[in-house]
């Protein structure tokens, strides 16, 4: 099952398909999320915190930067040119 996401801080659409994460590029289409932008937001990973910080993973400020959306909303965002 494909899951779609909207990354609020960078205004990008992403998806997970068979445990692989992709970002939508306006010119290239779906590209591999090599920088792990989606999973970092899903687990609340804050790279600015020190390794021993308790808020490095599970940081709600980071988690709140992503929302799951459905395929219909992906189409709406694409047609409204919001992403």
Coordinates of C-alpha atoms in Angstrom, one line a residue:
X1 CA 0.0 0.0 0.0
X2 CA 1.4 3.4 -1.0
X3 CA 1.3 6.1 1.6
X4 CA 1.6 9.8 0.7
X5 CA 3.0 12.6 2.8
X6 CA 3.2 16.4 2.7
X7 CA 6.4 17.8 4.1
X8 CA 5.3 21.2 5.4
X9 CA 8.6 22.9 5.9
X10 CA 10.0 22.2 2.5
X11 CA 6.6 22.1 0.7
X12 CA 7.2 18.8 -1.0
X13 CA 5.1 15.7 -1.5
X14 CA 6.6 12.3 -0.6
X15 CA 5.5 8.7 -0.7
X16 CA 6.4 5.3 0.8
X17 CA 6.0 2.4 -1.5
X18 CA 7.1 -1.1 -0.3
X19 CA 9.3 0.5 2.5
X20 CA 11.1 2.8 0.0
X21 CA 10.6 6.5 0.3
X22 CA 10.4 9.0 -2.6
X23 CA 10.1 12.7 -3.0
X24 CA 8.2 14.2 -5.9
X25 CA 10.4 16.4 -8.1
X26 CA 8.6 18.8 -10.5
X27 CA 10.8 17.9 -13.4
X28 CA 12.0 14.3 -12.8
X29 CA 8.9 12.8 -11.1
X30 CA 9.4 10.4 -8.1
X31 CA 13.0 10.4 -7.0
X32 CA 14.6 8.4 -4.2
X33 CA 14.6 10.2 -0.9
X34 CA 18.4 9.8 -0.4
X35 CA 18.6 12.4 2.3
X36 CA 16.0 10.6 4.3
X37 CA 13.8 13.7 4.7
X38 CA 10.6 11.7 5.1
X39 CA 11.7 9.2 7.6
X40 CA 13.6 11.8 9.6
X41 CA 10.3 13.7 10.0
X42 CA 8.3 10.6 10.7
X43 CA 10.6 9.6 13.6
X44 CA 11.2 13.2 14.7
X45 CA 15.0 13.1 14.1
X46 CA 16.6 16.5 14.8
X47 CA 20.1 16.5 13.5
X48 CA 20.8 19.8 15.2
X49 CA 20.7 18.1 18.6
X50 CA 23.8 16.4 20.1
X51 CA 24.0 12.6 20.0
X52 CA 23.3 12.3 23.7
X53 CA 20.2 14.6 23.6
X54 CA 17.0 13.0 24.6
X55 CA 15.1 15.1 22.0
X56 CA 17.3 14.1 19.1
X57 CA 14.7 11.4 18.2
X58 CA 11.0 11.8 18.9
X59 CA 11.2 15.5 18.6
X60 CA 7.6 16.7 18.2
X61 CA 8.6 19.9 16.4
X62 CA 10.1 17.7 13.7
X63 CA 7.2 15.2 13.6
X64 CA 4.8 18.1 13.2
X65 CA 6.5 19.0 9.9
X66 CA 5.0 16.1 8.1
X67 CA 1.4 14.9 7.5
X68 CA 0.0 11.9 5.8
X69 CA -2.3 12.8 2.9
X70 CA -4.3 10.7 0.5
X71 CA -3.9 10.3 -3.3
X72 CA -6.7 12.8 -3.9
X73 CA -4.9 15.5 -1.9
X74 CA -1.7 14.8 -3.9
X75 CA -3.7 15.6 -7.1
X76 CA -5.2 18.7 -5.5
X77 CA -1.8 20.0 -4.4
X78 CA -0.3 19.3 -7.8
X79 CA -3.1 21.1 -9.7
X80 CA -3.1 24.0 -7.3
X81 CA 0.7 24.3 -7.8
X82 CA 1.1 24.5 -4.0
X83 CA 4.0 22.0 -3.7

